[in-house]
Amino acid sequence: MISRRNVLIGTTAAISAGLLSRASDARAAEWPARPITINVGNAPGGDDDTLSRFLAQTASEELGQPVVIENRAGGSTTVAGNAVAGAKPDGYNILCLITAGLVQTVLRDNLQYGLDDFVPIVEIGGYPLALIVSAKAGITSLDDLMAVAKSPDGVTFASGGVGTMGHLTATMFLKEAQGKGVHVSYKNNPEGIQALAGGFTQMIFASAREAALLKDDPNVRVLAVTSPARTTNLPDVPTTAEIGYPQINSRVWYSYAAPKGVPDEVVTKFSAAIIKGVKDPKFQERFTPLSFQTDIKTGDELTAFLKGEQDKFRKVITENNIRLNN
């Protein structure tokens, strides 16, 4: 038999749940009521920092609140990733999720968070990579590179660190080319490029933006870019498809994500503000000449893309026994 007391308890619980739900909806509708922080996993001056600072200006105007950048450098973006994964899902802490950050989720055994701890908001596009070789080390053409890669010692290739796009792309390239390589890890791409120009290493995959700065350097040669079409800043450089390696189509992409549980309204509003910024002619005028390629994804398309990227990297990492344990 149902007592009057049980009915009252049930009714009170239902009313409370409804009030909480409406309060949550109201908070989401009022978002943002205070400044929003975009957490960037690298130091000021990097591409993720530069892009985010530019887009934060438009987002601030659209959302009616300051959008500020907080640089949480360290651990190949994992410091920022960990901070946002553990933040309150109220829309006031956003992560600039980049390719290197996604790689960490399959590269590190002891990472305290994963892709499922975030809600993807929007991807904006990115930079293709470029295959660069050391003329100072005697490599000036693809034939020269293949001869070294297929020699008993293989080619010595640089990267900005274990698990970076430069490292993984070079590994994929050498497998497709049926060559061998010895990886030399540097603190960042500029150090790796400097070693290449000095003849200490023989090959590197860096961003097409970085490669364009080297096109007049007699110590290096830019052999290819990994985009489907030639880039605006390296129009004379063929694509990897043109030189016979269509499978090598890596790019460094940039996206934004929030902690799991963030209201849908926050995702909708923030993605709209970022997309407006990317489509702004001022954004295109600044970044397109640097080879930035706009590629906007949201919703299910973005989720599928991120999971596909994660699977791709997991395969490369597993097959080549690439690990980081710290």
mmCIF file of C-alpha atoms in Angstrom, residues 153 155-164 166-168 170-171 174 180-186 201 203-204 322:
data_model
loop_
_atom_site.group_PDB
_atom_site.id
_atom_site.type_symbol
_atom_site.label_atom_id
_atom_site.label_comp_id
_atom_site.label_asym_id
_atom_site.label_seq_id
_atom_site.Cartn_x
_atom_site.Cartn_y
_atom_site.Cartn_z
ATOM 1 C CA ASP A 153 72.498 2.249 -41.833
ATOM 2 C CA VAL A 155 68.536 7.665 -42.763
ATOM 3 C CA THR A 156 68.922 9.759 -39.615
ATOM 4 C CA PHE A 157 65.756 11.790 -39.080
ATOM 5 C CA ALA A 158 65.008 14.523 -36.575
ATOM 6 C CA SER A 159 61.785 15.472 -34.825
ATOM 7 C CA GLY A 160 60.561 17.770 -32.081
ATOM 8 C CA GLY A 161 60.077 14.812 -29.723
ATOM 9 C CA VAL A 162 58.856 11.251 -29.356
ATOM 10 C CA GLY A 163 55.288 10.881 -30.570
ATOM 11 C CA THR A 164 55.151 14.228 -32.368
ATOM 12 C CA GLY A 166 57.140 14.768 -37.277
ATOM 13 C CA HIS A 167 58.216 11.535 -35.602
ATOM 14 C CA LEU A 168 55.105 9.534 -36.521
ATOM 15 C CA ALA A 170 58.604 10.046 -40.743
ATOM 16 C CA THR A 171 58.010 6.554 -39.360
ATOM 17 C CA LEU A 174 59.919 5.135 -44.163
ATOM 18 C CA LYS A 180 65.085 2.394 -42.473
ATOM 19 C CA GLY A 181 65.730 5.276 -40.132
ATOM 20 C CA VAL A 182 67.291 6.298 -36.861
ATOM 21 C CA HIS A 183 65.206 8.773 -34.878
ATOM 22 C CA VAL A 184 66.919 11.715 -33.164
ATOM 23 C CA SER A 185 64.588 13.534 -30.785
ATOM 24 C CA TYR A 186 65.008 17.256 -30.050
ATOM 25 C CA THR A 201 70.632 14.799 -39.362
ATOM 26 C CA MET A 203 65.548 14.362 -42.822
ATOM 27 C CA ILE A 204 62.682 15.963 -40.924
ATOM 28 C CA ILE A 322 56.773 3.714 -29.623
#
